[in-house]
PDB file of C-alpha atoms in Angstrom:
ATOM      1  CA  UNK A 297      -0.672  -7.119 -12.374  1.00 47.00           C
ATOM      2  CA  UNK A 298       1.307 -10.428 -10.838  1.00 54.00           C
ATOM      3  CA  UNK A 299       1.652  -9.453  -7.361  1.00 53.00           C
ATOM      4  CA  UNK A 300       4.390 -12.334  -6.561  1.00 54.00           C
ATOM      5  CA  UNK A 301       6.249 -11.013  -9.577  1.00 61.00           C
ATOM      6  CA  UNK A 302       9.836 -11.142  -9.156  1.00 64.00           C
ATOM      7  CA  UNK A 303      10.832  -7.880  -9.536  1.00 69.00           C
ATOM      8  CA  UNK A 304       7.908  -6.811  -6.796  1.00 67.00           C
ATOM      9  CA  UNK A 305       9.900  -8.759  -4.509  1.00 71.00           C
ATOM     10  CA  UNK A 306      13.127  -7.526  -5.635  1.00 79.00           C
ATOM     11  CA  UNK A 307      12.778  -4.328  -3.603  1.00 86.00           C
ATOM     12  CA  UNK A 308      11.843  -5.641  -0.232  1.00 90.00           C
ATOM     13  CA  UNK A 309      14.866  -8.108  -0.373  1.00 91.00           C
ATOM     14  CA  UNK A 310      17.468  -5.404  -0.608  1.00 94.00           C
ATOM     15  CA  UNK A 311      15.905  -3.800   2.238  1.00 95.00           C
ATOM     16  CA  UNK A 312      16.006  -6.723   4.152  1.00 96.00           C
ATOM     17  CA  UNK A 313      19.557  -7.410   3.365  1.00 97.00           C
ATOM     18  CA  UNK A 314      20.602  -4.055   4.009  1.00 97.00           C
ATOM     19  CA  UNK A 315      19.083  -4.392   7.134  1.00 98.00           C
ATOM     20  CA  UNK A 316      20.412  -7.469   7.834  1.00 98.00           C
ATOM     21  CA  UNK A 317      24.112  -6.110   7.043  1.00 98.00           C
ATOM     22  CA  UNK A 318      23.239  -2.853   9.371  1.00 97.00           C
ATOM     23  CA  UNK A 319      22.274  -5.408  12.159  1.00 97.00           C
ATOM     24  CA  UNK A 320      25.218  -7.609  11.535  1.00 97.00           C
ATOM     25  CA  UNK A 321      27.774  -4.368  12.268  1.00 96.00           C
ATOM     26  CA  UNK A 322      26.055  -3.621  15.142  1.00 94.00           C
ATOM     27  CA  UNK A 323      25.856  -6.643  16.264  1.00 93.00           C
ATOM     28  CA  UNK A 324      29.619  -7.052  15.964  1.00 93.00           C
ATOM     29  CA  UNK A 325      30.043  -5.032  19.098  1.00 88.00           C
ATOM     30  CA  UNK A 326      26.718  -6.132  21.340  1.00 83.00           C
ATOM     31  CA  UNK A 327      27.731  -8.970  22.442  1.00 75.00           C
ATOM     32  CA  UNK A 328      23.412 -10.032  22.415  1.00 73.00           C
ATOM     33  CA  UNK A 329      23.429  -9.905  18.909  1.00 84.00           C
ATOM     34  CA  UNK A 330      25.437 -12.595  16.848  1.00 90.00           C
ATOM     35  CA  UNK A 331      26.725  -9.874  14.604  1.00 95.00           C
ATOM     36  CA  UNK A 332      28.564 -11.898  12.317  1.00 97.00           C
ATOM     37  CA  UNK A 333      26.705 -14.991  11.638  1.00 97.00           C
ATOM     38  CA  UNK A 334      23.637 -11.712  10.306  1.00 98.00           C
ATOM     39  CA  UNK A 335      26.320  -9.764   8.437  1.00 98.00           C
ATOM     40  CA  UNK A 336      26.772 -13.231   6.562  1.00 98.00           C
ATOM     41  CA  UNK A 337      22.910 -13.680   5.939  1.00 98.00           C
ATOM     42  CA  UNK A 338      22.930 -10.254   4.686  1.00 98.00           C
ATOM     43  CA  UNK A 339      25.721 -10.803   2.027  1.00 98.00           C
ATOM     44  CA  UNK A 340      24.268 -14.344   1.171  1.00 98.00           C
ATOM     45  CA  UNK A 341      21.283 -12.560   0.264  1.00 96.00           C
ATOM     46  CA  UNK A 342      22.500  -9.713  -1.398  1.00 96.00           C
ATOM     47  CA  UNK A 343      23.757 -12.656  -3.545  1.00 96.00           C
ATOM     48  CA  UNK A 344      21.102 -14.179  -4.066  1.00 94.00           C
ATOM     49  CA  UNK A 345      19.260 -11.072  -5.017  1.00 92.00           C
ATOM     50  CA  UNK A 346      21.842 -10.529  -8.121  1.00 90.00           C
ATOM     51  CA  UNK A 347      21.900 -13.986  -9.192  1.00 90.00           C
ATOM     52  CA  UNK A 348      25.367 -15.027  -7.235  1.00 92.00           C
ATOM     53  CA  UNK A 349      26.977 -13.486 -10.692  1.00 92.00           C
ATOM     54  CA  UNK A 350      29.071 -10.942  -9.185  1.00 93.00           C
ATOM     55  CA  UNK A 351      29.544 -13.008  -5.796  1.00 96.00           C
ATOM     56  CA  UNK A 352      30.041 -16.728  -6.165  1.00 94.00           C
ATOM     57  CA  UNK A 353      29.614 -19.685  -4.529  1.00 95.00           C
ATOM     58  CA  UNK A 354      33.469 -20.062  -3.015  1.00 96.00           C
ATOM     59  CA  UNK A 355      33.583 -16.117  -2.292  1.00 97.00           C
ATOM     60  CA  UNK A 356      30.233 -17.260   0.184  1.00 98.00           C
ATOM     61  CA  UNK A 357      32.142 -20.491   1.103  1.00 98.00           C
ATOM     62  CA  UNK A 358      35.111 -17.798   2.427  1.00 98.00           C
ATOM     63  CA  UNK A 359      32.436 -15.841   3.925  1.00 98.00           C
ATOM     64  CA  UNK A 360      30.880 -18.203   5.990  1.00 98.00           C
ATOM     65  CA  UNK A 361      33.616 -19.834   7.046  1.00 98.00           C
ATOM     66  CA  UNK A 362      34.944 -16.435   8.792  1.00 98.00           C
ATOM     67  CA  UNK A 363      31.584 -16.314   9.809  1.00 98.00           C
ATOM     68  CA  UNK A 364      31.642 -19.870  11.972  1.00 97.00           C
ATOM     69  CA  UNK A 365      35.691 -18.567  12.638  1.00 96.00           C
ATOM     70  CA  UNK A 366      34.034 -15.183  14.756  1.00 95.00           C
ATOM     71  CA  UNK A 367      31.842 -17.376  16.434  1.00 90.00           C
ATOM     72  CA  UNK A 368      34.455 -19.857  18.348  1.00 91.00           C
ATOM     73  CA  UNK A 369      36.579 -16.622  18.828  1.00 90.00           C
ATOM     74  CA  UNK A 370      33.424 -15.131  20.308  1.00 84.00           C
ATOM     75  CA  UNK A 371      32.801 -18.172  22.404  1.00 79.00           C
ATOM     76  CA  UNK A 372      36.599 -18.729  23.500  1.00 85.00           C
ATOM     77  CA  UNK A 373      37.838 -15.132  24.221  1.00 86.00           C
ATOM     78  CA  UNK A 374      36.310 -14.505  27.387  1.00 75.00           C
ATOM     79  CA  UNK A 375      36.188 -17.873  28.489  1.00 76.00           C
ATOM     80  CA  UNK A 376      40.371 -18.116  28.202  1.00 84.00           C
ATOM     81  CA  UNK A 377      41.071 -14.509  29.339  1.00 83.00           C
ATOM     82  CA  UNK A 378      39.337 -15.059  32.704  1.00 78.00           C
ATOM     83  CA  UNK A 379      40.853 -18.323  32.313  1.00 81.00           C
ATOM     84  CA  UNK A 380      43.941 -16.955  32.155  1.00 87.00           C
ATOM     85  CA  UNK A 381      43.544 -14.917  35.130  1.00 87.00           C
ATOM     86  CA  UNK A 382      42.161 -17.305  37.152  1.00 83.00           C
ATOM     87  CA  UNK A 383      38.773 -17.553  36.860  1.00 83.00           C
ATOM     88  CA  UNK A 384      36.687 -20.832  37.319  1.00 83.00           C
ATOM     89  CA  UNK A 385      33.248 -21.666  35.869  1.00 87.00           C
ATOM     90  CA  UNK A 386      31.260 -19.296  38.125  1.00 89.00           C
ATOM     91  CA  UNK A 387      33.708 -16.381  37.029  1.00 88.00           C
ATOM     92  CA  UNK A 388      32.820 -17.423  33.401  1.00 85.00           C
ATOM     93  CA  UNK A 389      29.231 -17.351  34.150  1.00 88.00           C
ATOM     94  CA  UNK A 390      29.110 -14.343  35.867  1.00 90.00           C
ATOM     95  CA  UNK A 391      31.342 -12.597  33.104  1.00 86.00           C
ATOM     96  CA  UNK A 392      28.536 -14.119  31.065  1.00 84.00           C
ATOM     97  CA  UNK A 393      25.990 -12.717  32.707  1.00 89.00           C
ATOM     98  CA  UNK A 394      27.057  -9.278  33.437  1.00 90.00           C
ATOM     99  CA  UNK A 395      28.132  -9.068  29.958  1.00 84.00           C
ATOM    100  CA  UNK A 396      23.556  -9.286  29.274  1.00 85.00           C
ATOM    101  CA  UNK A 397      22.885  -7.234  32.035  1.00 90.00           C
ATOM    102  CA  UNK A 398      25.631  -4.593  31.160  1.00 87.00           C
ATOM    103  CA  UNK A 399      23.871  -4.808  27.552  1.00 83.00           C
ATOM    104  CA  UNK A 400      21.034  -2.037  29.117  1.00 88.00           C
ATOM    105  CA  UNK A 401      23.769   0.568  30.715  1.00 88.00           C
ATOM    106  CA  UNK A 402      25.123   1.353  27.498  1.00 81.00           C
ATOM    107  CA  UNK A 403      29.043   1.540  26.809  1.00 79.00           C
ATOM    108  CA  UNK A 404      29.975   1.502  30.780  1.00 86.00           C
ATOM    109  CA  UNK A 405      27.691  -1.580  31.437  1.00 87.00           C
ATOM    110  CA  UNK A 406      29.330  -3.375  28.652  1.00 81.00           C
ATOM    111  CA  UNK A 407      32.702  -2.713  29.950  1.00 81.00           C
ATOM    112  CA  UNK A 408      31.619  -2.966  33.685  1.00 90.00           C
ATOM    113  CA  UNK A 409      29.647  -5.266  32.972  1.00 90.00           C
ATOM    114  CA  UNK A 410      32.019  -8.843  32.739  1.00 88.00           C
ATOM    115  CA  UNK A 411      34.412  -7.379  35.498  1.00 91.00           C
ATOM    116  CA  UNK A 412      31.867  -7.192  37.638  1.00 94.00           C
ATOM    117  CA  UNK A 413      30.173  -9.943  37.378  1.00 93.00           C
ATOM    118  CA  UNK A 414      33.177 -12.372  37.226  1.00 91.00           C
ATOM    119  CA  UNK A 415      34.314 -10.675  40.160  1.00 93.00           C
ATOM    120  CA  UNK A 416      30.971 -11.661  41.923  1.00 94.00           C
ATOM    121  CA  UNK A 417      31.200 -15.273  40.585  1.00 92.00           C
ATOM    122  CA  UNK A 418      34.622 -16.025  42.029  1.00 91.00           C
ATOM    123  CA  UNK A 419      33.528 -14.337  45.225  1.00 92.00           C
ATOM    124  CA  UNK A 420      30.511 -16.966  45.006  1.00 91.00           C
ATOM    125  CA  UNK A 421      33.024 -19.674  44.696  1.00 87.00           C
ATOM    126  CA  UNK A 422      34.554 -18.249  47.759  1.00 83.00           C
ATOM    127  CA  UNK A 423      37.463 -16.791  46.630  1.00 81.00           C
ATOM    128  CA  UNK A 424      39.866 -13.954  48.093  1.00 90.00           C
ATOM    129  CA  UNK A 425      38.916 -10.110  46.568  1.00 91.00           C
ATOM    130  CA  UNK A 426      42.263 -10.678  45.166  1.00 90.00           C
ATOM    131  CA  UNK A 427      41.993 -13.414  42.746  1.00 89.00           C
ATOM    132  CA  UNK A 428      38.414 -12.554  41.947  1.00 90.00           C
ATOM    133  CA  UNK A 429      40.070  -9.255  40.730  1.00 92.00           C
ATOM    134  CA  UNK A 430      42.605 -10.499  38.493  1.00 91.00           C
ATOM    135  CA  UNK A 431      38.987 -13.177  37.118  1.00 89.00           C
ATOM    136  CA  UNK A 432      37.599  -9.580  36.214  1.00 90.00           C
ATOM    137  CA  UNK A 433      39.815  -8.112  34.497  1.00 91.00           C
ATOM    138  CA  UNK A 434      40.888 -11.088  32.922  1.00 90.00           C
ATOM    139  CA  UNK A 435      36.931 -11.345  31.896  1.00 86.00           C
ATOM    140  CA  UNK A 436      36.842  -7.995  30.851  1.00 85.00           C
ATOM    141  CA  UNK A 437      40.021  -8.120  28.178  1.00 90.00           C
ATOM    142  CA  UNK A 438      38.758 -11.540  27.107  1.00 88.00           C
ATOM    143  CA  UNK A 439      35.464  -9.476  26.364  1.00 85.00           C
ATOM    144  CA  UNK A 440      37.420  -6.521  24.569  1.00 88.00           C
ATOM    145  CA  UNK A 441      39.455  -9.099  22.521  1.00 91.00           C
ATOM    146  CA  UNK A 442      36.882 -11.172  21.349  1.00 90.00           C
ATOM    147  CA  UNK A 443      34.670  -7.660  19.907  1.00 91.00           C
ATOM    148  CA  UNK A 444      37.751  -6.651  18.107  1.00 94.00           C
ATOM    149  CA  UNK A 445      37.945 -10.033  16.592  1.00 95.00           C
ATOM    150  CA  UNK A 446      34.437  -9.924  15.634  1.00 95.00           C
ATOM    151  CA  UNK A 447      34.680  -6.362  14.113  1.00 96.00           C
ATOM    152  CA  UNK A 448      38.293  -6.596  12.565  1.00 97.00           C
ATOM    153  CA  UNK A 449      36.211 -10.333  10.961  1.00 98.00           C
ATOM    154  CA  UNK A 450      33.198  -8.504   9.963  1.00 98.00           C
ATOM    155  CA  UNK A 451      35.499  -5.968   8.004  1.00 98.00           C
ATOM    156  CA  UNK A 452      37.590  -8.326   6.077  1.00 98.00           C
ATOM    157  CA  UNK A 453      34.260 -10.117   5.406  1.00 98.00           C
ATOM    158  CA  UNK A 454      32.649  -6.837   3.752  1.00 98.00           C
ATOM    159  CA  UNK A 455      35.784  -5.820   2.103  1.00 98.00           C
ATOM    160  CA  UNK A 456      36.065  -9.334   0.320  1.00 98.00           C
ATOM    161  CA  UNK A 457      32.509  -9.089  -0.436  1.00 98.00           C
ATOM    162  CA  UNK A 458      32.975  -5.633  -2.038  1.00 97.00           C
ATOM    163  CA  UNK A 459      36.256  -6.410  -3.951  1.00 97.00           C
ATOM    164  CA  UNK A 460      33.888  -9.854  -5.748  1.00 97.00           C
ATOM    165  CA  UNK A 461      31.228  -7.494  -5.891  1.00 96.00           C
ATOM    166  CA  UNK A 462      33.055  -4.426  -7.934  1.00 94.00           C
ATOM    167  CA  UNK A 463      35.971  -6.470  -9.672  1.00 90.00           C
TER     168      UNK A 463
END
Protein backbone atom coordinates (compact mmCIF):
# COMPACT_ATOMS: atom_id res chain seq x y z
CA UNK A 1 0.00 0.00 0.00
CA UNK A 2 1.56 3.68 -1.12
CA UNK A 3 0.92 5.62 1.88
CA UNK A 4 1.61 9.17 0.03
CA UNK A 5 -0.85 7.97 -2.58
CA UNK A 6 -2.89 10.65 -3.89
CA UNK A 7 -6.10 9.67 -3.21
CA UNK A 8 -4.91 8.96 0.70
CA UNK A 9 -4.36 12.52 0.76
CA UNK A 10 -7.40 13.43 -1.02
CA UNK A 11 -9.51 13.06 2.12
CA UNK A 12 -7.59 15.08 4.60
CA UNK A 13 -7.49 18.06 2.08
CA UNK A 14 -11.22 18.46 1.92
CA UNK A 15 -11.26 18.49 5.54
CA UNK A 16 -8.83 20.99 5.72
CA UNK A 17 -10.52 23.15 3.23
CA UNK A 18 -13.74 22.79 4.73
CA UNK A 19 -12.25 23.85 7.70
CA UNK A 20 -10.56 26.49 6.32
CA UNK A 21 -13.96 27.85 4.65
CA UNK A 22 -15.77 27.30 8.28
CA UNK A 23 -12.90 29.48 9.78
CA UNK A 24 -13.01 31.99 7.03
CA UNK A 25 -17.05 32.73 7.88
CA UNK A 26 -16.32 33.04 11.22
CA UNK A 27 -13.70 34.90 10.87
CA UNK A 28 -15.69 37.38 8.79
CA UNK A 29 -17.24 38.71 11.93
CA UNK A 30 -14.14 38.37 14.68
CA UNK A 31 -12.41 40.94 13.86
CA UNK A 32 -8.96 38.53 15.29
CA UNK A 33 -9.40 36.33 12.59
CA UNK A 34 -8.70 37.56 8.92
CA UNK A 35 -11.84 35.85 7.77
CA UNK A 36 -11.58 36.53 4.29
CA UNK A 37 -8.07 36.23 3.23
CA UNK A 38 -8.93 31.97 4.98
CA UNK A 39 -12.27 31.75 3.17
CA UNK A 40 -9.99 32.39 -0.01
CA UNK A 41 -7.36 29.65 1.02
CA UNK A 42 -10.19 27.42 1.53
CA UNK A 43 -11.71 27.86 -2.03
CA UNK A 44 -8.11 27.91 -3.60
CA UNK A 45 -7.80 24.61 -2.21
CA UNK A 46 -10.95 23.16 -2.81
CA UNK A 47 -9.59 23.94 -6.33
CA UNK A 48 -6.83 22.53 -6.23
CA UNK A 49 -8.26 19.39 -4.80
CA UNK A 50 -10.55 18.95 -8.14
CA UNK A 51 -7.96 19.82 -10.51
CA UNK A 52 -9.05 23.76 -10.97
CA UNK A 53 -11.57 22.04 -13.72
CA UNK A 54 -14.71 23.25 -12.36
CA UNK A 55 -13.04 26.53 -10.82
CA UNK A 56 -10.44 28.24 -12.95
CA UNK A 57 -7.69 30.24 -12.77
CA UNK A 58 -9.58 33.88 -13.46
CA UNK A 59 -12.69 32.70 -11.22
CA UNK A 60 -9.52 32.50 -8.29
CA UNK A 61 -8.04 35.72 -9.83
CA UNK A 62 -11.84 37.33 -8.94
CA UNK A 63 -11.62 35.64 -5.72
CA UNK A 64 -8.61 36.90 -4.44
CA UNK A 65 -8.88 40.06 -5.54
CA UNK A 66 -12.20 40.54 -3.28
CA UNK A 67 -10.16 38.90 -0.94
CA UNK A 68 -7.18 41.80 -0.83
CA UNK A 69 -10.60 44.32 -1.53
CA UNK A 70 -12.07 43.06 2.34
CA UNK A 71 -8.84 43.60 3.67
CA UNK A 72 -8.29 47.57 2.93
CA UNK A 73 -12.08 47.87 3.77
CA UNK A 74 -11.20 46.05 6.98
CA UNK A 75 -8.22 48.24 7.57
CA UNK A 76 -9.98 51.66 6.50
CA UNK A 77 -13.50 51.37 8.09
CA UNK A 78 -12.77 52.03 11.52
CA UNK A 79 -9.93 54.09 10.96
CA UNK A 80 -12.30 56.78 8.78
CA UNK A 81 -15.46 56.38 10.93
CA UNK A 82 -13.65 57.54 14.09
CA UNK A 83 -12.03 59.71 11.69
CA UNK A 84 -15.00 61.06 10.80
CA UNK A 85 -16.08 61.75 14.19
CA UNK A 86 -13.16 63.11 15.35
CA UNK A 87 -10.94 60.80 16.51
CA UNK A 88 -7.05 61.12 16.37
CA UNK A 89 -4.44 58.32 16.39
CA UNK A 90 -4.89 57.37 20.07
CA UNK A 91 -8.78 57.05 19.40
CA UNK A 92 -7.77 54.69 16.50
CA UNK A 93 -5.58 52.75 18.71
CA UNK A 94 -7.71 52.42 21.42
CA UNK A 95 -10.71 51.44 19.03
CA UNK A 96 -8.00 49.00 18.01
CA UNK A 97 -7.41 47.72 21.04
CA UNK A 98 -10.70 47.39 22.64
CA UNK A 99 -11.85 45.87 19.53
CA UNK A 100 -8.97 42.52 20.92
CA UNK A 101 -9.92 42.89 24.28
CA UNK A 102 -13.75 43.02 23.53
CA UNK A 103 -12.86 39.73 21.39
CA UNK A 104 -13.18 37.63 25.08
CA UNK A 105 -16.74 39.29 26.26
CA UNK A 106 -18.49 37.87 23.48
CA UNK A 107 -21.08 39.95 21.28
CA UNK A 108 -21.23 43.02 23.96
CA UNK A 109 -17.35 43.25 24.14
CA UNK A 110 -17.20 43.39 20.45
CA UNK A 111 -19.64 46.13 20.26
CA UNK A 112 -18.43 47.82 23.56
CA UNK A 113 -15.48 47.08 22.87
CA UNK A 114 -14.12 50.04 20.08
CA UNK A 115 -16.46 52.69 21.82
CA UNK A 116 -14.86 52.24 24.70
CA UNK A 117 -11.69 52.15 24.05
CA UNK A 118 -11.60 55.09 21.54
CA UNK A 119 -13.35 56.91 24.07
CA UNK A 120 -10.38 56.21 26.51
CA UNK A 121 -7.79 57.10 23.78
CA UNK A 122 -9.13 60.57 23.07
CA UNK A 123 -9.50 61.09 26.79
CA UNK A 124 -5.61 60.10 26.81
CA UNK A 125 -5.03 62.73 24.27
CA UNK A 126 -6.79 65.01 26.61
CA UNK A 127 -9.81 65.61 25.08
CA UNK A 128 -13.37 66.87 26.39
CA UNK A 129 -15.97 63.64 27.30
CA UNK A 130 -17.69 65.23 24.47
CA UNK A 131 -15.60 64.75 21.50
CA UNK A 132 -14.18 61.53 22.83
CA UNK A 133 -17.91 60.45 22.59
CA UNK A 134 -18.68 61.28 19.17
CA UNK A 135 -14.50 59.21 18.53
CA UNK A 136 -16.59 56.18 20.00
CA UNK A 137 -19.25 55.95 18.32
CA UNK A 138 -17.71 56.98 15.31
CA UNK A 139 -15.20 53.85 16.15
CA UNK A 140 -17.90 51.70 16.83
CA UNK A 141 -19.98 52.21 13.27
CA UNK A 142 -16.62 52.20 11.50
CA UNK A 143 -16.32 48.67 13.28
CA UNK A 144 -20.01 47.59 12.30
CA UNK A 145 -19.41 48.78 8.67
CA UNK A 146 -16.32 47.26 7.99
CA UNK A 147 -17.90 43.40 9.37
CA UNK A 148 -20.73 43.89 7.03
CA UNK A 149 -18.33 44.55 4.29
CA UNK A 150 -16.38 41.60 5.14
CA UNK A 151 -19.48 39.28 5.39
CA UNK A 152 -21.64 40.82 2.48
CA UNK A 153 -17.58 40.07 0.52
CA UNK A 154 -17.29 36.68 1.87
CA UNK A 155 -20.88 35.90 0.42
CA UNK A 156 -20.47 37.12 -3.05
CA UNK A 157 -17.10 35.28 -2.88
CA UNK A 158 -18.87 31.78 -2.03
CA UNK A 159 -21.74 32.40 -4.26
CA UNK A 160 -19.30 33.01 -7.32
CA UNK A 161 -17.41 30.09 -6.23
CA UNK A 162 -20.58 27.92 -6.18
CA UNK A 163 -22.14 29.25 -9.47
CA UNK A 164 -18.16 28.07 -11.33
CA UNK A 165 -18.42 25.20 -9.23
CA UNK A 166 -22.15 23.83 -10.31
CA UNK A 167 -22.47 25.57 -13.85
Amino acid sequence: MDWLSWELLRYPGWLLAILLVLVGLIGTVLPAIPGVPILFVGLVLMAWLEGFISVGIGTLIGLGLLALLSVIIDFLATAEGARRFGAGRHAILGATLGLLVGLFFGLPGLLLGPFIGAVLGHLASRANIDSSMRAGVGATLGVLVGTISKLIIALIMLTWFALAWWL
